[in-house]
Amino acid sequence: MTGSTNVSFVSRLDAWRQRHVSDRELVLVLAFMVGFLASLAAYVLHVIIHEIKELITSGFQVATINWLYLLYPVIGIWLTSLFVKYVVRDNISHGITRVLYAISTKQSRLKGHNTWSSIVASAITIGFGGSVGAEAPIVLTGSAIGSNLGKIFHLDNRTLMLLVGCGATAAVSGIFKAPIAGLVFTLEILMVDLTMASLLPILLSSVTATCFSYFFTGGSAMYDFKMDYLWSLERVPPTILLGIGCGFLSLYFMRLMSWCENGYGKLSKYPYLKLLTGGVVLSSLIFLFPSLYGEGYDSLGLFIEGKTLTDWMQVMSGSMFAGQTKYLVLYVGLVMMTKVFATSATNGAGGCGGTFAPSLFIGGFGGFFFARLWNIEQLGVYIPEKNFTLYGMAAVMAAVMHAPLTGIFLIAELTGGYQLFIPLIIVTISSYLTINIFEHHSIYAVRLAKQGKLLTHHTDKSILTLMSMDKIIDRDFKSVGPDMEMGQLVHALSSSRNDYMPVLNENGDLLGEIDITKLRYIIFRTELYHRFHVSQLMTPPAAILGANDPMEDVMKTFDRTGAQYLPVVNVDNHLVGYISRARLYSMYRQLVADFSAE
């Protein structure tokens, strides 16, 4: 009874809205709601993470080794995997990749549980020490909020995509209090093109989320950064060198992350072995390097806000390196290189989190490592460690995500000013150009790019990505066998609505096809009806399409062959149906019109 009442209320609300509120006005209202809800979700997630961490680590001694680091991360991953398996019952990993997948293949439709499940799962994982970030789960949450609000009011796919973009923008803006970074994140990562119709809702979500984040957490920036050394031209060479180094560091991060994920993926049939393997790797690393516990923003803060060696030394607290000044650079380098193992172990063992924070973490540690080593060895002009920590954060994030603008504006807004704008541009460009030589897609997009399901700013390719093979395959066909006589074939053709008939064997494999236009010269010669069989009359199709072929390849095949229709087979060569050239181009033209409409 309650369910039907809710449905009735929503239906009445939608009916009232259609009479009194235009679609454009509704989108603005929903954009505001998405901004508020996404910022609230980010606040709730970080409160839960903080409370869990405080609860389980409150008794830790700063100056001593804590053996519980070996236990807590495994417990967190185990609880997360139980929650996902028995409560969510769906895959919620790779949050931003799932958003990209929904945009390109599911008409921007995300499941209802995505509005809350990632918050719970990532809070447990990170709170207990999982070495991942909370940003990707919040981006998935914000995008799901936008998608599901749009579905309630039966908005079209293009508007749903816009609301998904609003949710992602609000998530990044709310987490970092960085409205411009949230805007360019959506532009660079989600590939949502900004037209005049879409710019206002996304900006509204961004500003709304930022304002409510200030309301929830106060008006200060994430880091209390003070400019001690102004940027100068003599520091350009080390800045460029750092950018190039961060490009290679990003390549290391992406390649090793992919390798580790594949390794854990092979253990999927043995969940407890996967949990044990990932848990042992993660716990051991956190035990050796406590800086790997959780997101790691506190450790970055020591480099950004600290001024002296004493301040920086706190990063080694709780480790076997504690108090030993001579090992600071070594410790920072080891943490920088092992972070990727800790992150992949967390997700691979069953935890939930993203790579947004790890990329900032590795970049920050890499920037400090570079600057500290440069200054110790006196390789040139003094370069401030705190500044280069920020440069490294921007450079690695820009390279890993293929999002240089996001890296620039995020770090500028994190520190509450734009004094570092020029060096941030230099370092991110250097890093991005370096990674682009080896990797043409971001860490989020590379999986979809391999499947041909990645949406890009190339309009033609975006339209083909949005097209669904399932919606254009005609599965209503009549088939004939190779041993059928010509007389029976003529009878079958007379009752067919198509000019062609597929020839299948007993297993449903496609052997060839009968084209009625090629049989006109003998089809009325009844004396031949018992002399010829289908196997003698069939011809091979102009080309055969695979059920999983990218739409761009399908379009190219039609252009190359000039065929009016082509068969589609699955991986077993069983016929699935036919695609008509007329139907394909009709859908393409319709999507172009919808995609281009303001």
Coordinates of N, CA, C and O in Angstrom, one line a residue, residues 454-571:
L454 N 33.9 4.6 -24.8 CA 34.3 5.9 -24.1 C 33.7 7.1 -24.9 O 33.9 7.2 -26.1
L455 N 33.0 7.9 -24.2 CA 32.5 9.2 -24.7 C 33.6 10.2 -24.8 O 34.3 10.4 -23.8
T456 N 33.7 10.9 -25.9 CA 34.7 11.9 -26.0 C 34.1 13.2 -26.5 O 32.9 13.3 -26.8
H457 N 35.0 14.3 -26.7 CA 34.5 15.5 -27.2 C 34.4 15.5 -28.7 O 33.9 16.5 -29.3
H458 N 34.8 14.4 -29.4 CA 34.6 14.3 -30.8 C 33.1 13.9 -31.0 O 32.7 12.8 -30.7
T459 N 32.3 14.9 -31.6 CA 30.9 14.7 -31.7 C 30.5 13.4 -32.4 O 29.6 12.7 -31.9
D460 N 31.1 13.2 -33.6 CA 30.7 12.0 -34.3 C 31.0 10.7 -33.5 O 30.1 9.8 -33.5
K461 N 32.1 10.6 -32.9 CA 32.5 9.4 -32.1 C 31.6 9.3 -30.9 O 31.2 8.2 -30.5
S462 N 31.2 10.5 -30.3 CA 30.3 10.4 -29.2 C 28.9 9.9 -29.5 O 28.3 9.1 -28.8
I463 N 28.4 10.3 -30.7 CA 27.1 9.8 -31.1 C 27.2 8.3 -31.3 O 26.3 7.6 -30.9
L464 N 28.2 7.8 -32.0 CA 28.3 6.4 -32.2 C 28.5 5.6 -30.9 O 28.0 4.5 -30.8
T465 N 29.2 6.2 -29.9 CA 29.3 5.6 -28.6 C 27.9 5.5 -27.9 O 27.6 4.5 -27.3
L466 N 27.1 6.5 -28.1 CA 25.8 6.5 -27.4 C 24.8 5.6 -28.1 O 23.8 5.2 -27.5
M467 N 25.1 5.2 -29.3 CA 24.1 4.3 -30.0 C 24.3 2.9 -29.5 O 25.4 2.5 -29.2
S468 N 23.1 2.3 -29.3 CA 23.1 0.9 -28.8 C 22.9 -0.1 -29.9 O 21.9 0.0 -30.7
M469 N 23.8 -1.1 -29.9 CA 23.6 -2.2 -30.9 C 22.3 -2.9 -30.8 O 21.6 -3.3 -31.7
D470 N 21.9 -3.1 -29.5 CA 20.7 -3.9 -29.2 C 19.5 -3.3 -29.8 O 18.5 -3.9 -30.3
K471 N 19.5 -1.9 -29.9 CA 18.3 -1.2 -30.3 C 18.1 -1.2 -31.9 O 17.0 -0.8 -32.4
I472 N 19.2 -1.5 -32.6 CA 19.0 -1.5 -34.1 C 19.1 -2.9 -34.7 O 18.9 -3.0 -35.9
I473 N 19.3 -3.9 -33.9 CA 19.3 -5.3 -34.5 C 17.9 -5.7 -34.7 O 17.1 -5.7 -33.7
D474 N 17.6 -6.2 -35.9 CA 16.3 -6.8 -36.2 C 16.4 -8.3 -36.0 O 17.1 -9.0 -36.7
R475 N 15.7 -8.8 -34.9 CA 15.8 -10.2 -34.6 C 14.6 -11.0 -35.2 O 14.5 -12.2 -35.0
D476 N 13.7 -10.3 -35.9 CA 12.5 -11.0 -36.5 C 12.9 -11.4 -37.9 O 12.7 -10.7 -38.9
F477 N 13.5 -12.6 -38.0 CA 13.9 -13.1 -39.3 C 13.5 -14.6 -39.5 O 13.3 -15.3 -38.5
K478 N 13.3 -15.0 -40.7 CA 13.1 -16.4 -41.0 C 14.3 -17.0 -41.6 O 14.9 -16.4 -42.5
S479 N 14.7 -18.2 -41.2 CA 15.9 -18.8 -41.7 C 15.6 -20.1 -42.5 O 14.5 -20.6 -42.4
V480 N 16.5 -20.5 -43.3 CA 16.3 -21.8 -44.1 C 17.6 -22.6 -43.9 O 18.6 -22.1 -43.5
G481 N 17.4 -23.9 -44.1 CA 18.6 -24.9 -44.0 C 19.3 -25.1 -45.3 O 18.7 -24.9 -46.4
P482 N 20.5 -25.5 -45.3 CA 21.2 -25.7 -46.6 C 20.7 -26.8 -47.5 O 21.0 -26.8 -48.7
D483 N 20.0 -27.8 -46.9 CA 19.5 -28.9 -47.7 C 18.1 -28.7 -48.3 O 17.5 -29.6 -48.9
M484 N 17.5 -27.6 -48.0 CA 16.1 -27.3 -48.5 C 16.1 -27.2 -50.0 O 17.0 -26.5 -50.6
E485 N 15.1 -27.8 -50.7 CA 15.0 -27.7 -52.1 C 14.5 -26.3 -52.5 O 13.9 -25.5 -51.7
M486 N 14.8 -26.0 -53.8 CA 14.5 -24.6 -54.3 C 13.0 -24.4 -54.2 O 12.5 -23.2 -54.0
G487 N 12.2 -25.4 -54.5 CA 10.7 -25.2 -54.4 C 10.3 -24.7 -53.0 O 9.4 -23.8 -52.9
Q488 N 10.8 -25.4 -52.0 CA 10.4 -25.0 -50.6 C 11.0 -23.6 -50.3 O 10.3 -22.8 -49.6
L489 N 12.1 -23.3 -50.9 CA 12.7 -22.0 -50.7 C 11.8 -20.9 -51.2 O 11.6 -19.8 -50.6
V490 N 11.3 -21.1 -52.4 CA 10.4 -20.1 -53.1 C 9.1 -19.9 -52.2 O 8.7 -18.8 -52.0
H491 N 8.6 -21.0 -51.6 CA 7.5 -20.9 -50.7 C 7.8 -20.0 -49.5 O 7.0 -19.2 -49.0
A492 N 9.0 -20.3 -48.9 CA 9.4 -19.6 -47.7 C 9.6 -18.1 -48.1 O 9.3 -17.2 -47.3
L493 N 10.2 -17.8 -49.2 CA 10.4 -16.4 -49.6 C 9.1 -15.7 -49.8 O 9.0 -14.5 -49.5
S494 N 8.1 -16.4 -50.3 CA 6.8 -15.7 -50.5 C 6.1 -15.2 -49.2 O 5.3 -14.3 -49.3
S495 N 6.5 -15.8 -48.1 CA 5.9 -15.4 -46.8 C 6.8 -14.6 -46.0 O 6.5 -14.2 -44.9
S496 N 8.0 -14.2 -46.6 CA 9.0 -13.4 -45.9 C 8.8 -11.9 -46.2 O 8.5 -11.6 -47.3
R497 N 9.0 -11.1 -45.2 CA 8.8 -9.6 -45.5 C 10.1 -9.0 -45.9 O 10.2 -7.8 -46.2
N498 N 11.2 -9.8 -46.0 CA 12.5 -9.2 -46.4 C 13.0 -9.8 -47.7 O 12.4 -10.8 -48.2
D499 N 14.0 -9.2 -48.3 CA 14.5 -9.6 -49.6 C 15.6 -10.6 -49.4 O 16.3 -11.0 -50.3
Y500 N 15.9 -11.0 -48.1 CA 17.0 -11.9 -47.8 C 16.5 -12.9 -46.8 O 15.6 -12.7 -46.0
M501 N 17.2 -14.1 -46.8 CA 17.0 -15.1 -45.7 C 18.3 -15.7 -45.3 O 19.1 -16.1 -46.2
P502 N 18.6 -15.8 -44.1 CA 19.8 -16.4 -43.6 C 19.8 -17.9 -43.8 O 18.7 -18.5 -43.6
V503 N 20.9 -18.5 -44.1 CA 21.0 -19.9 -44.1 C 21.8 -20.4 -42.9 O 22.9 -20.0 -42.7
L504 N 21.1 -21.2 -42.1 CA 21.7 -21.7 -40.8 C 21.8 -23.2 -40.8 O 20.9 -23.9 -41.4
N505 N 22.8 -23.7 -40.1 CA 22.8 -25.2 -39.9 C 22.0 -25.5 -38.7 O 21.4 -24.7 -38.1
E506 N 22.1 -26.8 -38.2 CA 21.3 -27.2 -37.1 C 21.7 -26.5 -35.8 O 20.9 -26.4 -34.9
N507 N 22.9 -26.0 -35.7 CA 23.4 -25.4 -34.5 C 23.1 -23.9 -34.5 O 23.4 -23.2 -33.5
G508 N 22.5 -23.4 -35.5 CA 22.2 -21.9 -35.6 C 23.4 -21.1 -36.2 O 23.4 -19.9 -36.1
D509 N 24.4 -21.8 -36.7 CA 25.6 -21.1 -37.2 C 25.2 -20.5 -38.6 O 24.5 -21.2 -39.4
L510 N 25.7 -19.3 -38.9 CA 25.4 -18.7 -40.2 C 26.3 -19.3 -41.2 O 27.6 -19.2 -41.1
L511 N 25.7 -19.8 -42.3 CA 26.5 -20.4 -43.4 C 26.5 -19.5 -44.6 O 27.5 -19.5 -45.4
G512 N 25.5 -18.7 -44.8 CA 25.4 -17.8 -46.0 C 24.0 -17.1 -45.9 O 23.3 -17.2 -44.9
E513 N 23.6 -16.6 -47.1 CA 22.3 -16.0 -47.1 C 21.7 -16.1 -48.5 O 22.4 -16.2 -49.5
I514 N 20.4 -16.1 -48.6 CA 19.7 -16.1 -49.8 C 19.2 -14.6 -50.1 O 18.5 -14.0 -49.3
D515 N 19.7 -14.1 -51.3 CA 19.3 -12.8 -51.7 C 18.3 -12.9 -52.9 O 18.7 -13.4 -54.0
I516 N 17.0 -12.6 -52.7 CA 16.0 -12.8 -53.7 C 16.3 -12.0 -55.0 O 16.0 -12.4 -56.1
T517 N 17.0 -10.9 -54.8 CA 17.3 -10.1 -56.1 C 18.3 -10.8 -57.0 O 18.4 -10.5 -58.2
K518 N 19.0 -11.8 -56.4 CA 20.0 -12.6 -57.2 C 19.4 -13.8 -57.8 O 20.1 -14.6 -58.6
L519 N 18.1 -14.1 -57.5 CA 17.5 -15.4 -57.9 C 16.4 -15.1 -58.9 O 15.6 -16.0 -59.3
R520 N 16.1 -13.9 -59.3 CA 15.0 -13.5 -60.2 C 15.0 -14.3 -61.5 O 14.0 -14.6 -62.1
Y521 N 16.2 -14.5 -62.0 CA 16.3 -15.2 -63.3 C 15.9 -16.6 -63.3 O 15.7 -17.2 -64.4
I522 N 15.8 -17.3 -62.2 CA 15.5 -18.7 -62.1 C 14.3 -19.0 -61.2 O 13.8 -20.1 -61.2
I523 N 13.8 -18.0 -60.4 CA 12.9 -18.2 -59.4 C 11.5 -18.7 -60.0 O 10.7 -19.4 -59.3
F524 N 11.2 -18.3 -61.2 CA 9.9 -18.7 -61.8 C 10.0 -20.0 -62.7 O 9.0 -20.4 -63.3
R525 N 11.2 -20.6 -62.7 CA 11.4 -21.8 -63.6 C 11.1 -23.0 -62.7 O 11.9 -23.5 -62.0
T526 N 9.8 -23.4 -62.7 CA 9.4 -24.5 -61.8 C 10.1 -25.8 -62.1 O 10.2 -26.7 -61.2
E527 N 10.6 -26.0 -63.3 CA 11.3 -27.3 -63.6 C 12.6 -27.4 -62.8 O 13.2 -28.5 -62.7
L528 N 13.1 -26.3 -62.2 CA 14.3 -26.4 -61.4 C 14.1 -26.5 -59.9 O 15.1 -26.6 -59.2
Y529 N 12.8 -26.5 -59.5 CA 12.5 -26.5 -58.1 C 13.1 -27.7 -57.3 O 13.4 -27.6 -56.1
H530 N 13.2 -28.9 -58.0 CA 13.7 -30.1 -57.3 C 15.2 -30.3 -57.7 O 15.8 -31.3 -57.2
R531 N 15.8 -29.5 -58.5 CA 17.1 -29.8 -59.0 C 18.2 -29.0 -58.1 O 19.3 -29.4 -58.0
F532 N 17.7 -27.9 -57.6 CA 18.7 -27.1 -56.8 C 18.3 -27.1 -55.3 O 17.1 -27.1 -55.0
H533 N 19.3 -26.9 -54.5 CA 19.1 -26.8 -53.1 C 19.7 -25.5 -52.6 O 20.4 -24.8 -53.3
V534 N 19.3 -25.1 -51.4 CA 19.7 -23.8 -50.9 C 21.2 -23.6 -50.8 O 21.8 -22.6 -51.1
S535 N 22.0 -24.7 -50.5 CA 23.4 -24.7 -50.4 C 24.0 -24.2 -51.7 O 25.1 -23.7 -51.8
Q536 N 23.3 -24.5 -52.9 CA 23.8 -24.2 -54.2 C 23.5 -22.7 -54.6 O 24.1 -22.2 -55.5
L537 N 22.5 -22.2 -53.9 CA 22.0 -20.9 -54.3 C 22.4 -19.8 -53.3 O 22.4 -18.6 -53.7
M538 N 22.9 -20.1 -52.1 CA 23.2 -19.1 -51.1 C 24.6 -18.4 -51.5 O 25.4 -19.0 -52.3
T539 N 24.7 -17.2 -51.0 CA 25.9 -16.4 -51.3 C 26.5 -15.9 -49.9 O 25.7 -15.8 -49.0
P540 N 27.8 -15.7 -49.8 CA 28.3 -15.2 -48.6 C 27.8 -13.7 -48.4 O 27.7 -13.0 -49.3
P541 N 27.6 -13.3 -47.1 CA 27.2 -11.9 -46.9 C 28.4 -11.0 -47.2 O 29.5 -11.4 -47.2
A542 N 28.1 -9.7 -47.5 CA 29.1 -8.7 -47.8 C 30.1 -8.6 -46.7 O 31.3 -8.3 -46.9
A543 N 29.6 -8.7 -45.5 CA 30.4 -8.7 -44.3 C 29.6 -9.2 -43.1 O 28.4 -9.3 -43.2
I544 N 30.3 -9.6 -42.1 CA 29.6 -10.2 -40.9 C 30.0 -9.3 -39.7 O 31.2 -9.1 -39.4
L545 N 29.0 -8.8 -38.9 CA 29.2 -8.0 -37.8 C 29.2 -8.9 -36.5 O 28.5 -9.8 -36.4
G546 N 30.0 -8.5 -35.5 CA 30.0 -9.1 -34.2 C 29.0 -8.4 -33.3 O 28.9 -7.2 -33.4
A547 N 28.4 -9.1 -32.4 CA 27.4 -8.5 -31.5 C 28.1 -7.5 -30.6 O 27.4 -6.6 -30.1
N548 N 29.4 -7.6 -30.3 CA 30.1 -6.6 -29.4 C 30.9 -5.6 -30.2 O 31.7 -4.9 -29.6
D549 N 30.8 -5.5 -31.5 CA 31.5 -4.6 -32.3 C 31.2 -3.1 -31.9 O 30.0 -2.8 -31.7
P550 N 32.2 -2.2 -31.8 CA 31.9 -0.8 -31.6 C 31.1 -0.3 -32.8 O 31.3 -0.7 -33.9
M551 N 30.2 0.7 -32.5 CA 29.3 1.2 -33.5 C 30.1 2.0 -34.6 O 29.7 2.0 -35.7
E552 N 31.3 2.5 -34.2 CA 32.1 3.2 -35.2 C 32.6 2.2 -36.3 O 32.6 2.5 -37.5
D553 N 32.9 0.9 -35.8 CA 33.3 -0.1 -36.8 C 32.1 -0.6 -37.6 O 32.3 -0.9 -38.8
V554 N 30.9 -0.6 -37.0 CA 29.7 -1.0 -37.7 C 29.5 0.0 -38.9 O 29.2 -0.4 -40.0
M555 N 29.6 1.3 -38.5 CA 29.3 2.3 -39.5 C 30.4 2.2 -40.7 O 30.0 2.4 -41.9
K556 N 31.6 2.0 -40.3 CA 32.7 1.9 -41.3 C 32.4 0.7 -42.2 O 32.7 0.7 -43.5
T557 N 31.9 -0.4 -41.7 CA 31.7 -1.6 -42.5 C 30.6 -1.4 -43.5 O 30.7 -1.8 -44.7
F558 N 29.5 -0.7 -43.1 CA 28.5 -0.3 -44.1 C 29.0 0.6 -45.2 O 28.7 0.4 -46.3
D559 N 29.8 1.6 -44.8 CA 30.4 2.5 -45.8 C 31.3 1.7 -46.8 O 31.3 2.0 -48.0
R560 N 32.1 0.8 -46.2 CA 33.0 0.1 -47.1 C 32.4 -0.9 -48.0 O 32.7 -1.0 -49.2
T561 N 31.3 -1.6 -47.5 CA 30.7 -2.6 -48.4 C 29.5 -2.1 -49.2 O 29.2 -2.7 -50.2
G562 N 28.9 -1.0 -48.8 CA 27.8 -0.4 -49.5 C 26.5 -1.3 -49.3 O 25.5 -1.2 -50.1
A563 N 26.6 -2.2 -48.4 CA 25.4 -3.2 -48.1 C 24.2 -2.4 -47.6 O 24.4 -1.4 -46.9
Q564 N 23.0 -3.0 -47.8 CA 21.8 -2.4 -47.3 C 21.4 -3.1 -45.9 O 20.7 -2.5 -45.1
Y565 N 22.0 -4.3 -45.7 CA 21.8 -5.0 -44.5 C 22.9 -5.9 -44.2 O 23.5 -6.4 -45.2
L566 N 23.3 -6.2 -43.0 CA 24.4 -7.1 -42.6 C 24.0 -7.9 -41.4 O 23.3 -7.5 -40.5
P567 N 24.4 -9.2 -41.4 CA 24.1 -10.1 -40.3 C 25.0 -9.8 -39.1 O 26.1 -9.4 -39.2
V568 N 24.4 -10.1 -37.9 CA 25.2 -9.9 -36.7 C 25.2 -11.3 -36.0 O 24.2 -11.9 -35.8
V569 N 26.4 -11.7 -35.6 CA 26.6 -13.0 -35.0 C 27.2 -12.8 -33.6 O 27.9 -11.8 -33.4
N570 N 27.0 -13.8 -32.7 CA 27.7 -13.7 -31.4 C 29.0 -14.4 -31.5 O 29.5 -14.8 -32.5
V571 N 29.7 -14.6 -30.3 CA 31.0 -15.1 -30.3 C 31.1 -16.6 -30.8 O 32.1 -17.1 -31.2

